[in-house]
Amino acid sequence: MVKPDIIFKYFPELTQQQIEQFGKLYELYSFWNSQINVISRKDIDELYERHILHSLGIAKFCAFKPGEKVLDVGTGGGFPGIPLAILFPETQFHLVDSIGKKIKVVNEVATALGLKNVKGSHSRAEQIADKYNFVVSRAVTRLADFYPWVRGKFSKENINALRNGILYLKGGDLTEEIKESKLKAELYPLSAYFEEDFFDTKYVVYIPQ
């Protein structure tokens, strides 16, 4: 059984409920992944490091506030949205993906965990009419392609000390990609928070609105 200890190492202040919810993720994703492939099969045993802790890299950079609304674009099976929703139960998370069976997994996992702050929608980001404090995503496409999908989706009201904007998880050398996008982007290396080799070339890309 793959254990969530790596999560507790970096997030020691969890409630009992959060500890239990993180603990259930391996079993839930193993079950759903065997039916609907949302994670690379060879990656399932690395679920806690490469998917859950990676998603929580956003939380090391930005602590979401009660009442904030976060849109997760191209969530796949629920990353980074599900781990963030466990960590911030008073923040509302809207997880969208254009592939219906992936959103089925999101909704089933959220229900199994008792997450009341997660809504999953089978939709493209461009079709969402609501406004959000933050948009999160995990390397769904190049920033130049991603930004037009979410432009205009931001609330004018800032609740957080961090200005409303995009928090994008991406790896590798991003110099060209940021230049191509013409966006004012700030890079924060996840290696500043996590010591595992996997995070050496991974970043949170913050694009304030």
PDB file of C-alpha atoms in Angstrom:
ATOM      1  CA  MET A   1       0.000   0.000   0.000  1.00  0.00           C
ATOM      2  CA  VAL A   2       1.388   3.377  -1.024  1.00  0.00           C
ATOM      3  CA  LYS A   3       1.317   5.719   1.961  1.00  0.00           C
ATOM      4  CA  PRO A   4       0.736   9.502   2.058  1.00  0.00           C
ATOM      5  CA  ASP A   5       3.640  10.195   4.455  1.00  0.00           C
ATOM      6  CA  ILE A   6       5.339  12.564   2.005  1.00  0.00           C
ATOM      7  CA  ILE A   7       2.284  14.860   2.275  1.00  0.00           C
ATOM      8  CA  PHE A   8       2.439  14.908   6.077  1.00  0.00           C
ATOM      9  CA  LYS A   9       6.168  15.679   5.928  1.00  0.00           C
ATOM     10  CA  TYR A  10       5.498  18.995   4.183  1.00  0.00           C
ATOM     11  CA  PHE A  11       2.036  19.731   5.606  1.00  0.00           C
ATOM     12  CA  PRO A  12       2.253  18.784   9.287  1.00  0.00           C
ATOM     13  CA  GLU A  13      -0.691  20.945  10.442  1.00  0.00           C
ATOM     14  CA  LEU A  14      -3.469  18.858   8.874  1.00  0.00           C
ATOM     15  CA  THR A  15      -6.710  18.055  10.700  1.00  0.00           C
ATOM     16  CA  GLN A  16      -7.690  14.440  11.308  1.00  0.00           C
ATOM     17  CA  GLN A  17     -10.253  14.703   8.512  1.00  0.00           C
ATOM     18  CA  GLN A  18      -7.630  15.971   6.050  1.00  0.00           C
ATOM     19  CA  ILE A  19      -5.221  13.184   7.050  1.00  0.00           C
ATOM     20  CA  GLU A  20      -7.957  10.631   6.344  1.00  0.00           C
ATOM     21  CA  GLN A  21      -8.910  12.270   3.030  1.00  0.00           C
ATOM     22  CA  PHE A  22      -5.322  12.314   1.755  1.00  0.00           C
ATOM     23  CA  GLY A  23      -4.957   8.723   2.959  1.00  0.00           C
ATOM     24  CA  LYS A  24      -7.899   7.588   0.798  1.00  0.00           C
ATOM     25  CA  LEU A  25      -6.592   9.082  -2.434  1.00  0.00           C
ATOM     26  CA  TYR A  26      -4.337   6.181  -3.448  1.00  0.00           C
ATOM     27  CA  GLU A  27      -7.122   3.607  -3.153  1.00  0.00           C
ATOM     28  CA  LEU A  28      -9.615   5.856  -4.962  1.00  0.00           C
ATOM     29  CA  TYR A  29      -7.298   6.730  -7.847  1.00  0.00           C
ATOM     30  CA  SER A  30      -6.086   3.122  -8.187  1.00  0.00           C
ATOM     31  CA  PHE A  31      -9.698   2.010  -8.522  1.00  0.00           C
ATOM     32  CA  TRP A  32     -10.747   4.683 -11.015  1.00  0.00           C
ATOM     33  CA  ASN A  33      -7.499   4.533 -12.952  1.00  0.00           C
ATOM     34  CA  SER A  34      -8.034   0.845 -13.638  1.00  0.00           C
ATOM     35  CA  GLN A  35     -11.330   1.782 -15.353  1.00  0.00           C
ATOM     36  CA  ILE A  36     -10.601   5.208 -16.831  1.00  0.00           C
ATOM     37  CA  ASN A  37      -6.962   6.026 -17.460  1.00  0.00           C
ATOM     38  CA  VAL A  38      -6.426   9.439 -15.821  1.00  0.00           C
ATOM     39  CA  ILE A  39      -2.842   8.894 -14.652  1.00  0.00           C
ATOM     40  CA  SER A  40      -0.074   7.038 -16.464  1.00  0.00           C
ATOM     41  CA  ARG A  41      -0.309   3.427 -15.181  1.00  0.00           C
ATOM     42  CA  LYS A  42       3.379   3.367 -14.301  1.00  0.00           C
ATOM     43  CA  ASP A  43       2.889   6.569 -12.292  1.00  0.00           C
ATOM     44  CA  ILE A  44       0.169   5.352  -9.926  1.00  0.00           C
ATOM     45  CA  ASP A  45       2.689   4.198  -7.287  1.00  0.00           C
ATOM     46  CA  GLU A  46       4.201   7.704  -7.420  1.00  0.00           C
ATOM     47  CA  LEU A  47       0.759   9.273  -6.921  1.00  0.00           C
ATOM     48  CA  TYR A  48       1.582  11.094  -3.676  1.00  0.00           C
ATOM     49  CA  GLU A  49       4.833  12.648  -4.891  1.00  0.00           C
ATOM     50  CA  ARG A  50       4.206  13.322  -8.583  1.00  0.00           C
ATOM     51  CA  HIS A  51       0.538  14.236  -8.527  1.00  0.00           C
ATOM     52  CA  ILE A  52      -0.672  15.154  -5.036  1.00  0.00           C
ATOM     53  CA  LEU A  53       2.419  16.862  -3.601  1.00  0.00           C
ATOM     54  CA  HIS A  54       3.076  18.464  -6.994  1.00  0.00           C
ATOM     55  CA  SER A  55      -0.463  19.900  -6.912  1.00  0.00           C
ATOM     56  CA  LEU A  56       0.117  21.169  -3.370  1.00  0.00           C
ATOM     57  CA  GLY A  57       3.158  23.119  -4.573  1.00  0.00           C
ATOM     58  CA  ILE A  58       0.626  25.873  -5.315  1.00  0.00           C
ATOM     59  CA  ALA A  59      -0.336  25.907  -1.625  1.00  0.00           C
ATOM     60  CA  LYS A  60       3.271  26.542  -0.589  1.00  0.00           C
ATOM     61  CA  PHE A  61       3.191  29.690  -2.701  1.00  0.00           C
ATOM     62  CA  CYS A  62      -0.393  30.840  -2.118  1.00  0.00           C
ATOM     63  CA  ALA A  63      -2.729  29.994   0.770  1.00  0.00           C
ATOM     64  CA  PHE A  64      -6.284  30.351  -0.510  1.00  0.00           C
ATOM     65  CA  LYS A  65      -8.720  32.242   1.723  1.00  0.00           C
ATOM     66  CA  PRO A  66     -12.239  31.302   2.850  1.00  0.00           C
ATOM     67  CA  GLY A  67     -14.750  32.485   0.270  1.00  0.00           C
ATOM     68  CA  GLU A  68     -12.301  32.594  -2.633  1.00  0.00           C
ATOM     69  CA  LYS A  69     -13.244  30.870  -5.883  1.00  0.00           C
ATOM     70  CA  VAL A  70     -10.683  28.878  -7.844  1.00  0.00           C
ATOM     71  CA  LEU A  71     -11.079  27.494 -11.384  1.00  0.00           C
ATOM     72  CA  ASP A  72      -9.014  24.406 -12.299  1.00  0.00           C
ATOM     73  CA  VAL A  73      -8.713  24.266 -16.106  1.00  0.00           C
ATOM     74  CA  GLY A  74      -7.974  20.926 -17.793  1.00  0.00           C
ATOM     75  CA  THR A  75      -8.111  19.170 -14.434  1.00  0.00           C
ATOM     76  CA  GLY A  76      -7.920  15.639 -15.859  1.00  0.00           C
ATOM     77  CA  GLY A  77      -8.646  13.356 -12.911  1.00  0.00           C
ATOM     78  CA  GLY A  78      -8.620  16.261 -10.446  1.00  0.00           C
ATOM     79  CA  PHE A  79      -5.130  17.768 -10.320  1.00  0.00           C
ATOM     80  CA  PRO A  80      -4.328  20.213  -8.872  1.00  0.00           C
ATOM     81  CA  GLY A  81      -7.934  20.855  -7.771  1.00  0.00           C
ATOM     82  CA  ILE A  82      -8.723  17.852  -5.525  1.00  0.00           C
ATOM     83  CA  PRO A  83      -5.598  18.044  -3.300  1.00  0.00           C
ATOM     84  CA  LEU A  84      -6.037  21.831  -2.985  1.00  0.00           C
ATOM     85  CA  ALA A  85      -9.719  21.419  -2.104  1.00  0.00           C
ATOM     86  CA  ILE A  86      -8.775  19.028   0.717  1.00  0.00           C
ATOM     87  CA  LEU A  87      -6.251  21.538   2.037  1.00  0.00           C
ATOM     88  CA  PHE A  88      -8.562  24.577   1.744  1.00  0.00           C
ATOM     89  CA  PRO A  89     -12.071  23.345   2.678  1.00  0.00           C
ATOM     90  CA  GLU A  90     -13.532  26.875   2.864  1.00  0.00           C
ATOM     91  CA  THR A  91     -12.442  27.808  -0.666  1.00  0.00           C
ATOM     92  CA  GLN A  92     -14.703  26.890  -3.603  1.00  0.00           C
ATOM     93  CA  PHE A  93     -13.096  24.886  -6.413  1.00  0.00           C
ATOM     94  CA  HIS A  94     -14.576  24.486  -9.892  1.00  0.00           C
ATOM     95  CA  LEU A  95     -12.805  21.731 -11.849  1.00  0.00           C
ATOM     96  CA  VAL A  96     -13.376  21.664 -15.602  1.00  0.00           C
ATOM     97  CA  ASP A  97     -12.223  19.348 -18.365  1.00  0.00           C
ATOM     98  CA  SER A  98     -13.382  18.822 -21.948  1.00  0.00           C
ATOM     99  CA  ILE A  99     -13.250  15.019 -21.496  1.00  0.00           C
ATOM    100  CA  GLY A 100     -16.384  13.778 -19.762  1.00  0.00           C
ATOM    101  CA  LYS A 101     -15.016  10.533 -18.318  1.00  0.00           C
ATOM    102  CA  LYS A 102     -12.269  12.463 -16.508  1.00  0.00           C
ATOM    103  CA  ILE A 103     -14.861  14.692 -14.845  1.00  0.00           C
ATOM    104  CA  LYS A 104     -16.745  11.559 -13.824  1.00  0.00           C
ATOM    105  CA  VAL A 105     -13.615  10.527 -11.871  1.00  0.00           C
ATOM    106  CA  VAL A 106     -13.373  14.029 -10.319  1.00  0.00           C
ATOM    107  CA  ASN A 107     -16.982  13.929  -9.120  1.00  0.00           C
ATOM    108  CA  GLU A 108     -16.740  10.346  -7.848  1.00  0.00           C
ATOM    109  CA  VAL A 109     -13.530  11.098  -5.903  1.00  0.00           C
ATOM    110  CA  ALA A 110     -14.975  14.328  -4.455  1.00  0.00           C
ATOM    111  CA  THR A 111     -18.127  12.473  -3.355  1.00  0.00           C
ATOM    112  CA  ALA A 112     -16.141   9.606  -1.818  1.00  0.00           C
ATOM    113  CA  LEU A 113     -14.065  12.109   0.181  1.00  0.00           C
ATOM    114  CA  GLY A 114     -17.093  14.164   1.231  1.00  0.00           C
ATOM    115  CA  LEU A 115     -15.699  17.333  -0.389  1.00  0.00           C
ATOM    116  CA  LYS A 116     -18.513  19.902  -0.392  1.00  0.00           C
ATOM    117  CA  ASN A 117     -16.311  22.600  -1.963  1.00  0.00           C
ATOM    118  CA  VAL A 118     -15.724  20.883  -5.322  1.00  0.00           C
ATOM    119  CA  LYS A 119     -17.820  21.153  -8.465  1.00  0.00           C
ATOM    120  CA  GLY A 120     -16.757  19.233 -11.581  1.00  0.00           C
ATOM    121  CA  SER A 121     -17.976  20.319 -15.034  1.00  0.00           C
ATOM    122  CA  HIS A 122     -17.610  18.636 -18.414  1.00  0.00           C
ATOM    123  CA  SER A 123     -16.847  21.849 -20.236  1.00  0.00           C
ATOM    124  CA  ARG A 124     -14.219  23.885 -22.029  1.00  0.00           C
ATOM    125  CA  ALA A 125     -12.778  26.810 -20.060  1.00  0.00           C
ATOM    126  CA  GLU A 126     -14.050  29.275 -22.683  1.00  0.00           C
ATOM    127  CA  GLN A 127     -17.646  28.215 -21.957  1.00  0.00           C
ATOM    128  CA  ILE A 128     -17.456  29.080 -18.236  1.00  0.00           C
ATOM    129  CA  ALA A 129     -19.217  32.366 -17.486  1.00  0.00           C
ATOM    130  CA  ASP A 130     -18.374  32.714 -13.778  1.00  0.00           C
ATOM    131  CA  LYS A 131     -15.611  34.882 -12.244  1.00  0.00           C
ATOM    132  CA  TYR A 132     -12.789  33.584 -10.040  1.00  0.00           C
ATOM    133  CA  ASN A 133     -10.007  34.820  -7.791  1.00  0.00           C
ATOM    134  CA  PHE A 134      -7.500  32.341  -9.172  1.00  0.00           C
ATOM    135  CA  VAL A 135      -7.155  29.999 -12.120  1.00  0.00           C
ATOM    136  CA  VAL A 136      -4.970  26.941 -11.515  1.00  0.00           C
ATOM    137  CA  SER A 137      -3.743  24.371 -14.002  1.00  0.00           C
ATOM    138  CA  ARG A 138      -1.097  21.719 -14.471  1.00  0.00           C
ATOM    139  CA  ALA A 139       0.744  22.027 -17.789  1.00  0.00           C
ATOM    140  CA  VAL A 140      -2.249  21.535 -20.072  1.00  0.00           C
ATOM    141  CA  THR A 141      -0.730  23.565 -22.934  1.00  0.00           C
ATOM    142  CA  ARG A 142       1.638  26.447 -23.717  1.00  0.00           C
ATOM    143  CA  LEU A 143       0.878  29.686 -21.868  1.00  0.00           C
ATOM    144  CA  ALA A 144       0.287  31.562 -25.151  1.00  0.00           C
ATOM    145  CA  ASP A 145      -2.550  29.115 -25.921  1.00  0.00           C
ATOM    146  CA  PHE A 146      -3.809  28.843 -22.355  1.00  0.00           C
ATOM    147  CA  TYR A 147      -4.199  32.523 -21.549  1.00  0.00           C
ATOM    148  CA  PRO A 148      -6.951  33.313 -24.116  1.00  0.00           C
ATOM    149  CA  TRP A 149      -9.103  30.556 -22.568  1.00  0.00           C
ATOM    150  CA  VAL A 150      -9.147  32.250 -19.162  1.00  0.00           C
ATOM    151  CA  ARG A 151      -8.786  35.946 -19.958  1.00  0.00           C
ATOM    152  CA  GLY A 152     -11.794  37.779 -18.503  1.00  0.00           C
ATOM    153  CA  LYS A 153     -12.525  35.037 -15.944  1.00  0.00           C
ATOM    154  CA  PHE A 154     -11.122  37.001 -12.993  1.00  0.00           C
ATOM    155  CA  SER A 155     -13.083  38.690 -10.215  1.00  0.00           C
ATOM    156  CA  LYS A 156     -12.315  42.380  -9.650  1.00  0.00           C
ATOM    157  CA  GLU A 157     -12.342  41.760  -5.885  1.00  0.00           C
ATOM    158  CA  ASN A 158      -9.058  40.652  -4.287  1.00  0.00           C
ATOM    159  CA  ILE A 159      -9.412  38.747  -0.995  1.00  0.00           C
ATOM    160  CA  ASN A 160      -5.868  37.384  -0.810  1.00  0.00           C
ATOM    161  CA  ALA A 161      -2.624  39.250  -0.114  1.00  0.00           C
ATOM    162  CA  LEU A 162      -1.645  37.836  -3.523  1.00  0.00           C
ATOM    163  CA  ARG A 163      -3.380  39.569  -6.417  1.00  0.00           C
ATOM    164  CA  ASN A 164      -5.920  37.485  -8.348  1.00  0.00           C
ATOM    165  CA  GLY A 165      -4.297  35.624 -11.203  1.00  0.00           C
ATOM    166  CA  ILE A 166      -3.089  32.365 -12.747  1.00  0.00           C
ATOM    167  CA  LEU A 167      -1.100  29.765 -10.787  1.00  0.00           C
ATOM    168  CA  TYR A 168       0.275  27.353 -13.361  1.00  0.00           C
ATOM    169  CA  LEU A 169       2.358  24.253 -12.614  1.00  0.00           C
ATOM    170  CA  LYS A 170       4.963  23.626 -15.283  1.00  0.00           C
ATOM    171  CA  GLY A 171       8.423  22.095 -15.625  1.00  0.00           C
ATOM    172  CA  GLY A 172      11.575  22.615 -17.658  1.00  0.00           C
ATOM    173  CA  ASP A 173      13.114  25.742 -19.144  1.00  0.00           C
ATOM    174  CA  LEU A 174      10.208  28.159 -19.537  1.00  0.00           C
ATOM    175  CA  THR A 175      12.135  31.181 -20.850  1.00  0.00           C
ATOM    176  CA  GLU A 176      10.967  30.855 -24.469  1.00  0.00           C
ATOM    177  CA  GLU A 177       7.417  29.947 -23.540  1.00  0.00           C
ATOM    178  CA  ILE A 178       7.001  32.993 -21.285  1.00  0.00           C
ATOM    179  CA  LYS A 179       8.573  35.249 -23.926  1.00  0.00           C
ATOM    180  CA  GLU A 180       6.229  33.852 -26.579  1.00  0.00           C
ATOM    181  CA  SER A 181       3.178  34.456 -24.349  1.00  0.00           C
ATOM    182  CA  LYS A 182       4.086  38.161 -23.767  1.00  0.00           C
ATOM    183  CA  LEU A 183       2.690  37.747 -20.247  1.00  0.00           C
ATOM    184  CA  LYS A 184       4.169  39.223 -17.084  1.00  0.00           C
ATOM    185  CA  ALA A 185       4.970  35.916 -15.390  1.00  0.00           C
ATOM    186  CA  GLU A 186       6.846  35.220 -12.166  1.00  0.00           C
ATOM    187  CA  LEU A 187       8.577  31.845 -11.678  1.00  0.00           C
ATOM    188  CA  TYR A 188       8.797  30.152  -8.281  1.00  0.00           C
ATOM    189  CA  PRO A 189      10.820  26.901  -8.139  1.00  0.00           C
ATOM    190  CA  LEU A 190       9.183  24.034  -6.246  1.00  0.00           C
ATOM    191  CA  SER A 191      12.680  22.898  -5.240  1.00  0.00           C
ATOM    192  CA  ALA A 192      12.563  25.781  -2.731  1.00  0.00           C
ATOM    193  CA  TYR A 193       9.798  23.886  -0.880  1.00  0.00           C
ATOM    194  CA  PHE A 194      10.343  20.186  -1.648  1.00  0.00           C
ATOM    195  CA  GLU A 195      13.678  18.310  -1.526  1.00  0.00           C
ATOM    196  CA  GLU A 196      12.798  15.351  -3.806  1.00  0.00           C
ATOM    197  CA  ASP A 197      14.632  15.234  -7.179  1.00  0.00           C
ATOM    198  CA  PHE A 198      11.309  15.241  -9.048  1.00  0.00           C
ATOM    199  CA  PHE A 199      10.851  18.924  -8.152  1.00  0.00           C
ATOM    200  CA  ASP A 200      14.267  20.126  -9.356  1.00  0.00           C
ATOM    201  CA  THR A 201      12.892  21.536 -12.622  1.00  0.00           C
ATOM    202  CA  LYS A 202       9.287  22.214 -11.567  1.00  0.00           C
ATOM    203  CA  TYR A 203       7.782  25.674 -11.070  1.00  0.00           C
ATOM    204  CA  VAL A 204       4.711  27.567 -10.031  1.00  0.00           C
ATOM    205  CA  VAL A 205       4.201  30.205 -12.713  1.00  0.00           C
ATOM    206  CA  TYR A 206       2.286  33.166 -11.279  1.00  0.00           C
ATOM    207  CA  ILE A 207       0.606  35.580 -13.699  1.00  0.00           C
ATOM    208  CA  PRO A 208      -1.123  38.402 -11.787  1.00  0.00           C
ATOM    209  CA  GLN A 209      -4.205  39.986 -13.398  1.00  0.00           C
TER     210      GLN A 209
END
